[in-house]
Amino acid sequence: MSPKPCSGTSATVDDQSDIFDRHRRRLRRDRAAPHFAAYDFVRAQMLDGIAERLASVKRHFDDVLEIGCFDGGFTPAHARRIVRIDAGHRFAAAAGGVQADEDHLPIADASVDLVISAGVFDTVNDVPGALTLARRALRPDGLFLGAFLGGDSLSTLRGVLLEAEAARPAARTHPRIDVRSAGDLLVRAGFALPVADTETLTVRYRDLFGLLRDLRGMAATSLLPDPTALSRDTLARAAALFAERADADGRTAERFEIIALTGWAPAPSQPKPARRGSATASLAAALKPR
């Protein structure tokens, strides 16, 4: 049975309390689509990690859902059918997929064996809802593999913008999820055997404008509603502060923290945690000095 789109599956979302501007997010993704291949290095790192984790699983997944497909350049080995979904119209069209927000997935419950997602969950308004929909799309013992930018990302950019606007600071970078919270979200969404871990990708830039160009190219600029315009003077101060942080080679390091998620749709065959109170040895006795 192949993956089945459906018409009304959605998480509970209150658009009035959205953290991110959904319309601006779609436009930014459409703007990035034509030249994304030149700026896909962070997503490529995420996909390498997903491919590595997938290769360690000794089974094949026939029906696959990709949430946030970008240019559709990733296809898991042995996949026979794949449904690709992206919030941006251009990405979805180029990949032969469906345009939809991650927290309003148009996919039937229990219709796929594998869900993958790289580079989008940090800008989803209802992350718990989106993860719950991803878990519901999986058949029992189906696998979810995800990756996104975590809370320690872009620390240099945040620092120089905050210092440049010290008198009247404005929100320039959006809040992100840390690795501990990511693991909690997997549990909350109902995944079994949840794992969240992290790695850091460091990129060195000659100037601030190179970093900003990369962020625009990968559709990773701030999506906060009603942004305050960045003045030329503030941008110049930020650029100077960025340059002051350069190393001996004249380059400034920026950090991209990648959080990787693994979770399974519950199934009776999976290992279960031991029942509380079933231990046969005392922890206090085990810790006694000998």
PDB file of C-alpha atoms in Angstrom:
ATOM      1  CA  MET A   1       0.000   0.000   0.000  1.00  0.00           C
ATOM      2  CA  SER A   2       1.450   3.358  -1.024  1.00  0.00           C
ATOM      3  CA  PRO A   3       1.422   6.613   0.955  1.00  0.00           C
ATOM      4  CA  LYS A   4      -2.006   8.257   0.880  1.00  0.00           C
ATOM      5  CA  PRO A   5      -2.541  12.007   0.926  1.00  0.00           C
ATOM      6  CA  CYS A   6      -5.677  13.032   2.760  1.00  0.00           C
ATOM      7  CA  SER A   7      -7.678  16.195   3.076  1.00  0.00           C
ATOM      8  CA  GLY A   8      -8.168  17.416   6.621  1.00  0.00           C
ATOM      9  CA  THR A   9      -5.469  15.941   8.825  1.00  0.00           C
ATOM     10  CA  SER A  10      -4.007  18.717  10.919  1.00  0.00           C
ATOM     11  CA  ALA A  11      -2.585  19.492  14.305  1.00  0.00           C
ATOM     12  CA  THR A  12      -4.240  21.933  16.623  1.00  0.00           C
ATOM     13  CA  VAL A  13      -2.838  25.304  15.622  1.00  0.00           C
ATOM     14  CA  ASP A  14      -3.885  28.773  16.755  1.00  0.00           C
ATOM     15  CA  ASP A  15      -2.759  31.058  13.935  1.00  0.00           C
ATOM     16  CA  GLN A  16      -3.217  34.073  16.217  1.00  0.00           C
ATOM     17  CA  SER A  17      -0.365  32.875  18.417  1.00  0.00           C
ATOM     18  CA  ASP A  18       2.035  31.759  15.683  1.00  0.00           C
ATOM     19  CA  ILE A  19       5.690  32.382  16.481  1.00  0.00           C
ATOM     20  CA  PHE A  20       6.642  32.494  12.803  1.00  0.00           C
ATOM     21  CA  ASP A  21       4.997  34.319   9.916  1.00  0.00           C
ATOM     22  CA  ARG A  22       3.659  31.525   7.707  1.00  0.00           C
ATOM     23  CA  HIS A  23       3.266  33.723   4.609  1.00  0.00           C
ATOM     24  CA  ARG A  24       6.783  35.142   4.926  1.00  0.00           C
ATOM     25  CA  ARG A  25       8.134  31.623   5.408  1.00  0.00           C
ATOM     26  CA  ARG A  26       6.588  30.466   2.122  1.00  0.00           C
ATOM     27  CA  LEU A  27       7.934  33.502   0.296  1.00  0.00           C
ATOM     28  CA  ARG A  28      11.449  33.016   1.704  1.00  0.00           C
ATOM     29  CA  ARG A  29      11.451  29.388   0.591  1.00  0.00           C
ATOM     30  CA  ASP A  30      10.265  30.384  -2.878  1.00  0.00           C
ATOM     31  CA  ARG A  31      13.023  33.001  -3.075  1.00  0.00           C
ATOM     32  CA  ALA A  32      15.667  30.453  -2.098  1.00  0.00           C
ATOM     33  CA  ALA A  33      14.454  27.679  -4.419  1.00  0.00           C
ATOM     34  CA  PRO A  34      16.141  28.660  -7.744  1.00  0.00           C
ATOM     35  CA  HIS A  35      19.689  28.731  -6.325  1.00  0.00           C
ATOM     36  CA  PHE A  36      19.364  26.502  -3.271  1.00  0.00           C
ATOM     37  CA  ALA A  37      21.959  24.000  -4.509  1.00  0.00           C
ATOM     38  CA  ALA A  38      24.657  26.634  -3.969  1.00  0.00           C
ATOM     39  CA  TYR A  39      23.684  27.068  -0.295  1.00  0.00           C
ATOM     40  CA  ASP A  40      22.643  23.580   0.818  1.00  0.00           C
ATOM     41  CA  PHE A  41      25.743  22.717   2.873  1.00  0.00           C
ATOM     42  CA  VAL A  42      23.978  22.681   6.270  1.00  0.00           C
ATOM     43  CA  ARG A  43      21.113  20.544   4.986  1.00  0.00           C
ATOM     44  CA  ALA A  44      23.642  18.288   3.222  1.00  0.00           C
ATOM     45  CA  GLN A  45      25.321  17.694   6.595  1.00  0.00           C
ATOM     46  CA  MET A  46      21.945  16.852   8.104  1.00  0.00           C
ATOM     47  CA  LEU A  47      21.123  14.438   5.294  1.00  0.00           C
ATOM     48  CA  ASP A  48      24.496  12.726   5.660  1.00  0.00           C
ATOM     49  CA  GLY A  49      23.624  12.052   9.282  1.00  0.00           C
ATOM     50  CA  ILE A  50      20.175  10.765   8.359  1.00  0.00           C
ATOM     51  CA  ALA A  51      21.652   8.487   5.692  1.00  0.00           C
ATOM     52  CA  GLU A  52      24.193   7.144   8.197  1.00  0.00           C
ATOM     53  CA  ARG A  53      21.522   6.371  10.800  1.00  0.00           C
ATOM     54  CA  LEU A  54      19.309   4.822   8.145  1.00  0.00           C
ATOM     55  CA  ALA A  55      22.145   2.596   6.951  1.00  0.00           C
ATOM     56  CA  SER A  56      22.541   1.221  10.484  1.00  0.00           C
ATOM     57  CA  VAL A  57      18.958  -0.086  10.453  1.00  0.00           C
ATOM     58  CA  LYS A  58      18.891  -3.604   8.993  1.00  0.00           C
ATOM     59  CA  ARG A  59      15.583  -3.351   7.155  1.00  0.00           C
ATOM     60  CA  HIS A  60      14.112  -1.707   4.072  1.00  0.00           C
ATOM     61  CA  PHE A  61      11.462   0.998   4.062  1.00  0.00           C
ATOM     62  CA  ASP A  62       9.182   0.923   1.046  1.00  0.00           C
ATOM     63  CA  ASP A  63       6.854   3.891   1.599  1.00  0.00           C
ATOM     64  CA  VAL A  64       8.549   7.142   2.603  1.00  0.00           C
ATOM     65  CA  LEU A  65       7.362  10.615   3.569  1.00  0.00           C
ATOM     66  CA  GLU A  66       9.791  13.551   3.390  1.00  0.00           C
ATOM     67  CA  ILE A  67       8.701  16.587   5.397  1.00  0.00           C
ATOM     68  CA  GLY A  68      10.417  19.726   4.107  1.00  0.00           C
ATOM     69  CA  CYS A  69      11.794  18.346   0.867  1.00  0.00           C
ATOM     70  CA  PHE A  70      13.559  21.488  -0.445  1.00  0.00           C
ATOM     71  CA  ASP A  71      14.808  20.449  -3.917  1.00  0.00           C
ATOM     72  CA  GLY A  72      13.945  16.781  -3.417  1.00  0.00           C
ATOM     73  CA  GLY A  73      17.544  15.698  -3.780  1.00  0.00           C
ATOM     74  CA  PHE A  74      17.477  12.954  -1.151  1.00  0.00           C
ATOM     75  CA  THR A  75      16.014   9.498  -1.773  1.00  0.00           C
ATOM     76  CA  PRO A  76      16.547   6.739   0.794  1.00  0.00           C
ATOM     77  CA  ALA A  77      18.029   3.511  -0.504  1.00  0.00           C
ATOM     78  CA  HIS A  78      15.477   0.847  -1.472  1.00  0.00           C
ATOM     79  CA  ALA A  79      12.524   3.280  -1.217  1.00  0.00           C
ATOM     80  CA  ARG A  80       9.833   2.312  -3.709  1.00  0.00           C
ATOM     81  CA  ARG A  81       7.461   5.222  -3.191  1.00  0.00           C
ATOM     82  CA  ILE A  82       8.074   8.638  -1.665  1.00  0.00           C
ATOM     83  CA  VAL A  83       5.741  11.534  -0.917  1.00  0.00           C
ATOM     84  CA  ARG A  84       7.491  14.896  -0.601  1.00  0.00           C
ATOM     85  CA  ILE A  85       5.960  17.862   1.211  1.00  0.00           C
ATOM     86  CA  ASP A  86       7.280  21.410   1.492  1.00  0.00           C
ATOM     87  CA  ALA A  87       5.843  24.683   2.776  1.00  0.00           C
ATOM     88  CA  GLY A  88       7.227  26.493  -0.283  1.00  0.00           C
ATOM     89  CA  HIS A  89       5.389  26.237  -3.589  1.00  0.00           C
ATOM     90  CA  ARG A  90       8.551  26.227  -5.721  1.00  0.00           C
ATOM     91  CA  PHE A  91      10.311  23.537  -3.709  1.00  0.00           C
ATOM     92  CA  ALA A  92       7.204  21.350  -3.683  1.00  0.00           C
ATOM     93  CA  ALA A  93       6.660  21.779  -7.423  1.00  0.00           C
ATOM     94  CA  ALA A  94      10.308  21.104  -8.326  1.00  0.00           C
ATOM     95  CA  ALA A  95      10.285  17.907  -6.260  1.00  0.00           C
ATOM     96  CA  GLY A  96       6.953  16.708  -7.629  1.00  0.00           C
ATOM     97  CA  GLY A  97       5.495  17.031  -4.160  1.00  0.00           C
ATOM     98  CA  VAL A  98       2.705  18.700  -2.212  1.00  0.00           C
ATOM     99  CA  GLN A  99       2.729  22.184  -0.703  1.00  0.00           C
ATOM    100  CA  ALA A 100       1.695  22.120   2.954  1.00  0.00           C
ATOM    101  CA  ASP A 101       2.854  23.293   6.361  1.00  0.00           C
ATOM    102  CA  GLU A 102       4.434  20.678   8.577  1.00  0.00           C
ATOM    103  CA  ASP A 103       1.806  21.134  11.292  1.00  0.00           C
ATOM    104  CA  HIS A 104      -1.011  20.627   8.716  1.00  0.00           C
ATOM    105  CA  LEU A 105       0.217  17.454   7.014  1.00  0.00           C
ATOM    106  CA  PRO A 106      -2.148  16.166   4.300  1.00  0.00           C
ATOM    107  CA  ILE A 107      -1.147  12.539   4.815  1.00  0.00           C
ATOM    108  CA  ALA A 108      -3.238   9.620   6.027  1.00  0.00           C
ATOM    109  CA  ASP A 109      -2.508   7.894   9.321  1.00  0.00           C
ATOM    110  CA  ALA A 110      -0.427   4.698   9.202  1.00  0.00           C
ATOM    111  CA  SER A 111       0.397   5.134   5.495  1.00  0.00           C
ATOM    112  CA  VAL A 112       4.229   5.149   5.466  1.00  0.00           C
ATOM    113  CA  ASP A 113       7.125   3.132   6.888  1.00  0.00           C
ATOM    114  CA  LEU A 114       9.657   5.957   7.138  1.00  0.00           C
ATOM    115  CA  VAL A 115       9.434   9.716   7.740  1.00  0.00           C
ATOM    116  CA  ILE A 116      12.484  11.902   7.153  1.00  0.00           C
ATOM    117  CA  SER A 117      12.876  15.636   7.695  1.00  0.00           C
ATOM    118  CA  ALA A 118      15.962  17.830   7.422  1.00  0.00           C
ATOM    119  CA  GLY A 119      16.192  21.546   8.037  1.00  0.00           C
ATOM    120  CA  VAL A 120      12.645  22.683   8.776  1.00  0.00           C
ATOM    121  CA  PHE A 121      11.428  21.839  12.284  1.00  0.00           C
ATOM    122  CA  ASP A 122      13.174  24.848  13.841  1.00  0.00           C
ATOM    123  CA  THR A 123      10.762  27.172  11.965  1.00  0.00           C
ATOM    124  CA  VAL A 124       7.517  25.227  12.464  1.00  0.00           C
ATOM    125  CA  ASN A 125       4.921  26.982  14.597  1.00  0.00           C
ATOM    126  CA  ASP A 126       3.427  23.908  16.259  1.00  0.00           C
ATOM    127  CA  VAL A 127       6.387  21.544  16.639  1.00  0.00           C
ATOM    128  CA  PRO A 128       4.621  19.136  19.048  1.00  0.00           C
ATOM    129  CA  GLY A 129       1.690  18.942  16.640  1.00  0.00           C
ATOM    130  CA  ALA A 130       3.936  18.423  13.615  1.00  0.00           C
ATOM    131  CA  LEU A 131       5.842  15.623  15.334  1.00  0.00           C
ATOM    132  CA  THR A 132       2.575  14.012  16.411  1.00  0.00           C
ATOM    133  CA  LEU A 133       1.350  14.072  12.798  1.00  0.00           C
ATOM    134  CA  ALA A 134       4.643  12.549  11.650  1.00  0.00           C
ATOM    135  CA  ARG A 135       4.242   9.741  14.193  1.00  0.00           C
ATOM    136  CA  ARG A 136       0.628   9.186  13.189  1.00  0.00           C
ATOM    137  CA  ALA A 137       1.642   8.912   9.519  1.00  0.00           C
ATOM    138  CA  LEU A 138       3.869   5.953  10.406  1.00  0.00           C
ATOM    139  CA  ARG A 139       2.752   2.371  10.473  1.00  0.00           C
ATOM    140  CA  PRO A 140       3.584   0.421  13.672  1.00  0.00           C
ATOM    141  CA  ASP A 141       7.364   0.072  14.028  1.00  0.00           C
ATOM    142  CA  GLY A 142       7.902   2.778  11.410  1.00  0.00           C
ATOM    143  CA  LEU A 143      10.926   5.061  11.764  1.00  0.00           C
ATOM    144  CA  PHE A 144      11.238   8.846  12.047  1.00  0.00           C
ATOM    145  CA  LEU A 145      14.600  10.490  11.322  1.00  0.00           C
ATOM    146  CA  GLY A 146      14.864  14.266  11.596  1.00  0.00           C
ATOM    147  CA  ALA A 147      17.412  17.056  11.890  1.00  0.00           C
ATOM    148  CA  PHE A 148      17.198  20.813  12.328  1.00  0.00           C
ATOM    149  CA  LEU A 149      19.184  23.784  13.617  1.00  0.00           C
ATOM    150  CA  GLY A 150      19.308  23.897  17.401  1.00  0.00           C
ATOM    151  CA  GLY A 151      19.480  26.536  20.087  1.00  0.00           C
ATOM    152  CA  ASP A 152      23.240  27.112  19.986  1.00  0.00           C
ATOM    153  CA  SER A 153      23.194  28.043  16.293  1.00  0.00           C
ATOM    154  CA  LEU A 154      24.288  31.480  15.024  1.00  0.00           C
ATOM    155  CA  SER A 155      25.712  32.596  18.358  1.00  0.00           C
ATOM    156  CA  THR A 156      28.144  35.000  16.681  1.00  0.00           C
ATOM    157  CA  LEU A 157      25.400  36.657  14.635  1.00  0.00           C
ATOM    158  CA  ARG A 158      23.172  36.991  17.686  1.00  0.00           C
ATOM    159  CA  GLY A 159      26.009  38.525  19.674  1.00  0.00           C
ATOM    160  CA  VAL A 160      27.025  41.179  17.153  1.00  0.00           C
ATOM    161  CA  LEU A 161      23.431  42.219  16.453  1.00  0.00           C
ATOM    162  CA  LEU A 162      22.680  42.509  20.156  1.00  0.00           C
ATOM    163  CA  GLU A 163      25.817  44.596  20.746  1.00  0.00           C
ATOM    164  CA  ALA A 164      25.165  46.746  17.687  1.00  0.00           C
ATOM    165  CA  GLU A 165      21.703  47.621  19.023  1.00  0.00           C
ATOM    166  CA  ALA A 166      22.645  47.746  22.695  1.00  0.00           C
ATOM    167  CA  ALA A 167      20.627  50.922  23.296  1.00  0.00           C
ATOM    168  CA  ARG A 168      17.392  49.545  21.812  1.00  0.00           C
ATOM    169  CA  PRO A 169      17.806  45.841  21.027  1.00  0.00           C
ATOM    170  CA  ALA A 170      15.255  44.182  18.737  1.00  0.00           C
ATOM    171  CA  ALA A 171      14.489  40.526  18.089  1.00  0.00           C
ATOM    172  CA  ARG A 172      16.624  39.663  15.058  1.00  0.00           C
ATOM    173  CA  THR A 173      16.993  35.875  15.353  1.00  0.00           C
ATOM    174  CA  HIS A 174      14.173  33.562  16.284  1.00  0.00           C
ATOM    175  CA  PRO A 175      14.109  31.201  19.272  1.00  0.00           C
ATOM    176  CA  ARG A 176      15.287  27.627  18.679  1.00  0.00           C
ATOM    177  CA  ILE A 177      14.918  24.276  20.409  1.00  0.00           C
ATOM    178  CA  ASP A 178      17.735  22.814  22.504  1.00  0.00           C
ATOM    179  CA  VAL A 179      18.646  19.133  22.460  1.00  0.00           C
ATOM    180  CA  ARG A 180      17.030  18.336  25.833  1.00  0.00           C
ATOM    181  CA  SER A 181      13.733  19.874  24.754  1.00  0.00           C
ATOM    182  CA  ALA A 182      13.952  18.044  21.427  1.00  0.00           C
ATOM    183  CA  GLY A 183      14.066  14.705  23.215  1.00  0.00           C
ATOM    184  CA  ASP A 184      11.101  15.718  25.373  1.00  0.00           C
ATOM    185  CA  LEU A 185       9.141  16.642  22.239  1.00  0.00           C
ATOM    186  CA  LEU A 186       9.681  13.166  20.790  1.00  0.00           C
ATOM    187  CA  VAL A 187       8.270  11.636  23.965  1.00  0.00           C
ATOM    188  CA  ARG A 188       5.343  14.063  23.970  1.00  0.00           C
ATOM    189  CA  ALA A 189       4.550  13.150  20.347  1.00  0.00           C
ATOM    190  CA  GLY A 190       4.275   9.479  21.297  1.00  0.00           C
ATOM    191  CA  PHE A 191       7.458   8.092  19.754  1.00  0.00           C
ATOM    192  CA  ALA A 192       9.000   4.955  21.193  1.00  0.00           C
ATOM    193  CA  LEU A 193      12.765   4.584  21.787  1.00  0.00           C
ATOM    194  CA  PRO A 194      13.375   8.336  21.325  1.00  0.00           C
ATOM    195  CA  VAL A 195      16.913   9.643  20.821  1.00  0.00           C
ATOM    196  CA  ALA A 196      18.085  13.252  20.400  1.00  0.00           C
ATOM    197  CA  ASP A 197      21.721  14.155  19.892  1.00  0.00           C
ATOM    198  CA  THR A 198      23.717  17.048  18.538  1.00  0.00           C
ATOM    199  CA  GLU A 199      26.742  17.965  16.442  1.00  0.00           C
ATOM    200  CA  THR A 200      28.304  21.289  15.518  1.00  0.00           C
ATOM    201  CA  LEU A 201      29.186  22.563  12.073  1.00  0.00           C
ATOM    202  CA  THR A 202      31.541  25.572  12.174  1.00  0.00           C
ATOM    203  CA  VAL A 203      31.870  27.832   9.127  1.00  0.00           C
ATOM    204  CA  ARG A 204      34.409  30.664   8.854  1.00  0.00           C
ATOM    205  CA  TYR A 205      33.401  33.841   7.023  1.00  0.00           C
ATOM    206  CA  ARG A 206      35.396  36.756   5.635  1.00  0.00           C
ATOM    207  CA  ASP A 207      32.614  39.180   6.580  1.00  0.00           C
ATOM    208  CA  LEU A 208      29.116  39.399   7.982  1.00  0.00           C
ATOM    209  CA  PHE A 209      27.589  39.774   4.549  1.00  0.00           C
ATOM    210  CA  GLY A 210      28.816  36.346   3.481  1.00  0.00           C
ATOM    211  CA  LEU A 211      26.974  34.812   6.434  1.00  0.00           C
ATOM    212  CA  LEU A 212      23.791  36.765   5.675  1.00  0.00           C
ATOM    213  CA  ARG A 213      23.999  35.702   2.029  1.00  0.00           C
ATOM    214  CA  ASP A 214      24.219  32.038   3.063  1.00  0.00           C
ATOM    215  CA  LEU A 215      21.262  32.373   5.424  1.00  0.00           C
ATOM    216  CA  ARG A 216      19.121  33.914   2.692  1.00  0.00           C
ATOM    217  CA  GLY A 217      20.237  31.236   0.236  1.00  0.00           C
ATOM    218  CA  MET A 218      19.228  28.401   2.570  1.00  0.00           C
ATOM    219  CA  ALA A 219      15.944  30.106   3.587  1.00  0.00           C
ATOM    220  CA  ALA A 220      17.171  30.445   7.168  1.00  0.00           C
ATOM    221  CA  THR A 221      16.673  34.149   7.896  1.00  0.00           C
ATOM    222  CA  SER A 222      14.408  35.236  10.742  1.00  0.00           C
ATOM    223  CA  LEU A 223      10.680  34.624  10.265  1.00  0.00           C
ATOM    224  CA  LEU A 224       9.431  36.565  13.275  1.00  0.00           C
ATOM    225  CA  PRO A 225       6.264  38.576  12.563  1.00  0.00           C
ATOM    226  CA  ASP A 226       6.500  42.346  12.050  1.00  0.00           C
ATOM    227  CA  PRO A 227      10.310  42.661  12.033  1.00  0.00           C
ATOM    228  CA  THR A 228      11.860  46.028  12.791  1.00  0.00           C
ATOM    229  CA  ALA A 229      13.932  47.224   9.834  1.00  0.00           C
ATOM    230  CA  LEU A 230      17.693  47.020  10.334  1.00  0.00           C
ATOM    231  CA  SER A 231      19.197  50.459   9.728  1.00  0.00           C
ATOM    232  CA  ARG A 232      22.350  50.984   7.689  1.00  0.00           C
ATOM    233  CA  ASP A 233      24.188  52.317  10.726  1.00  0.00           C
ATOM    234  CA  THR A 234      23.265  49.273  12.797  1.00  0.00           C
ATOM    235  CA  LEU A 235      24.296  46.926   9.998  1.00  0.00           C
ATOM    236  CA  ALA A 236      27.629  48.733   9.666  1.00  0.00           C
ATOM    237  CA  ARG A 237      28.260  48.434  13.422  1.00  0.00           C
ATOM    238  CA  ALA A 238      27.365  44.750  13.337  1.00  0.00           C
ATOM    239  CA  ALA A 239      29.714  44.176  10.400  1.00  0.00           C
ATOM    240  CA  ALA A 240      32.545  45.895  12.262  1.00  0.00           C
ATOM    241  CA  LEU A 241      31.902  43.841  15.407  1.00  0.00           C
ATOM    242  CA  PHE A 242      31.833  40.667  13.302  1.00  0.00           C
ATOM    243  CA  ALA A 243      35.215  41.607  11.806  1.00  0.00           C
ATOM    244  CA  GLU A 244      36.657  42.207  15.298  1.00  0.00           C
ATOM    245  CA  ARG A 245      35.990  38.549  16.093  1.00  0.00           C
ATOM    246  CA  ALA A 246      38.100  37.331  13.162  1.00  0.00           C
ATOM    247  CA  ASP A 247      40.996  34.918  13.618  1.00  0.00           C
ATOM    248  CA  ALA A 248      44.538  35.389  12.337  1.00  0.00           C
ATOM    249  CA  ASP A 249      43.378  34.468   8.816  1.00  0.00           C
ATOM    250  CA  GLY A 250      40.837  37.265   8.818  1.00  0.00           C
ATOM    251  CA  ARG A 251      37.826  34.948   9.107  1.00  0.00           C
ATOM    252  CA  THR A 252      35.119  34.862  11.764  1.00  0.00           C
ATOM    253  CA  ALA A 253      33.649  31.549  12.907  1.00  0.00           C
ATOM    254  CA  GLU A 254      29.908  30.952  13.009  1.00  0.00           C
ATOM    255  CA  ARG A 255      28.275  27.960  14.636  1.00  0.00           C
ATOM    256  CA  PHE A 256      25.496  25.791  13.225  1.00  0.00           C
ATOM    257  CA  GLU A 257      24.261  23.325  15.839  1.00  0.00           C
ATOM    258  CA  ILE A 258      22.500  20.348  14.244  1.00  0.00           C
ATOM    259  CA  ILE A 259      20.037  18.443  16.420  1.00  0.00           C
ATOM    260  CA  ALA A 260      19.280  14.926  15.165  1.00  0.00           C
ATOM    261  CA  LEU A 261      16.135  13.052  16.161  1.00  0.00           C
ATOM    262  CA  THR A 262      15.296   9.354  16.008  1.00  0.00           C
ATOM    263  CA  GLY A 263      11.993   7.829  17.046  1.00  0.00           C
ATOM    264  CA  TRP A 264       9.860   4.798  16.282  1.00  0.00           C
ATOM    265  CA  ALA A 265       6.120   4.389  15.971  1.00  0.00           C
ATOM    266  CA  PRO A 266       5.114   2.139  18.867  1.00  0.00           C
ATOM    267  CA  ALA A 267       4.712  -1.570  18.128  1.00  0.00           C
ATOM    268  CA  PRO A 268       4.213  -4.650  20.354  1.00  0.00           C
ATOM    269  CA  SER A 269       7.487  -6.189  19.127  1.00  0.00           C
ATOM    270  CA  GLN A 270       9.652  -3.337  20.452  1.00  0.00           C
ATOM    271  CA  PRO A 271      11.678  -3.668  23.676  1.00  0.00           C
ATOM    272  CA  LYS A 272       9.872  -2.266  26.695  1.00  0.00           C
ATOM    273  CA  PRO A 273      11.401  -0.469  29.713  1.00  0.00           C
ATOM    274  CA  ALA A 274      11.475  -2.549  32.853  1.00  0.00           C
ATOM    275  CA  ARG A 275       8.441  -2.235  35.091  1.00  0.00           C
ATOM    276  CA  ARG A 276       9.069   0.145  37.994  1.00  0.00           C
ATOM    277  CA  GLY A 277      10.015  -1.794  41.110  1.00  0.00           C
ATOM    278  CA  SER A 278      10.951  -4.949  39.214  1.00  0.00           C
ATOM    279  CA  ALA A 279      14.698  -4.718  39.919  1.00  0.00           C
ATOM    280  CA  THR A 280      16.198  -7.649  41.779  1.00  0.00           C
ATOM    281  CA  ALA A 281      19.242  -5.792  43.119  1.00  0.00           C
ATOM    282  CA  SER A 282      19.464  -2.756  45.371  1.00  0.00           C
ATOM    283  CA  LEU A 283      21.079   0.395  43.935  1.00  0.00           C
ATOM    284  CA  ALA A 284      22.339   1.314  47.426  1.00  0.00           C
ATOM    285  CA  ALA A 285      24.008  -2.101  47.734  1.00  0.00           C
ATOM    286  CA  ALA A 286      25.617  -1.765  44.336  1.00  0.00           C
ATOM    287  CA  LEU A 287      27.113   1.603  45.307  1.00  0.00           C
ATOM    288  CA  LYS A 288      28.620   0.438  48.606  1.00  0.00           C
ATOM    289  CA  PRO A 289      32.421   0.566  48.634  1.00  0.00           C
ATOM    290  CA  ARG A 290      34.164  -2.791  48.535  1.00  0.00           C
TER     291      ARG A 290
END
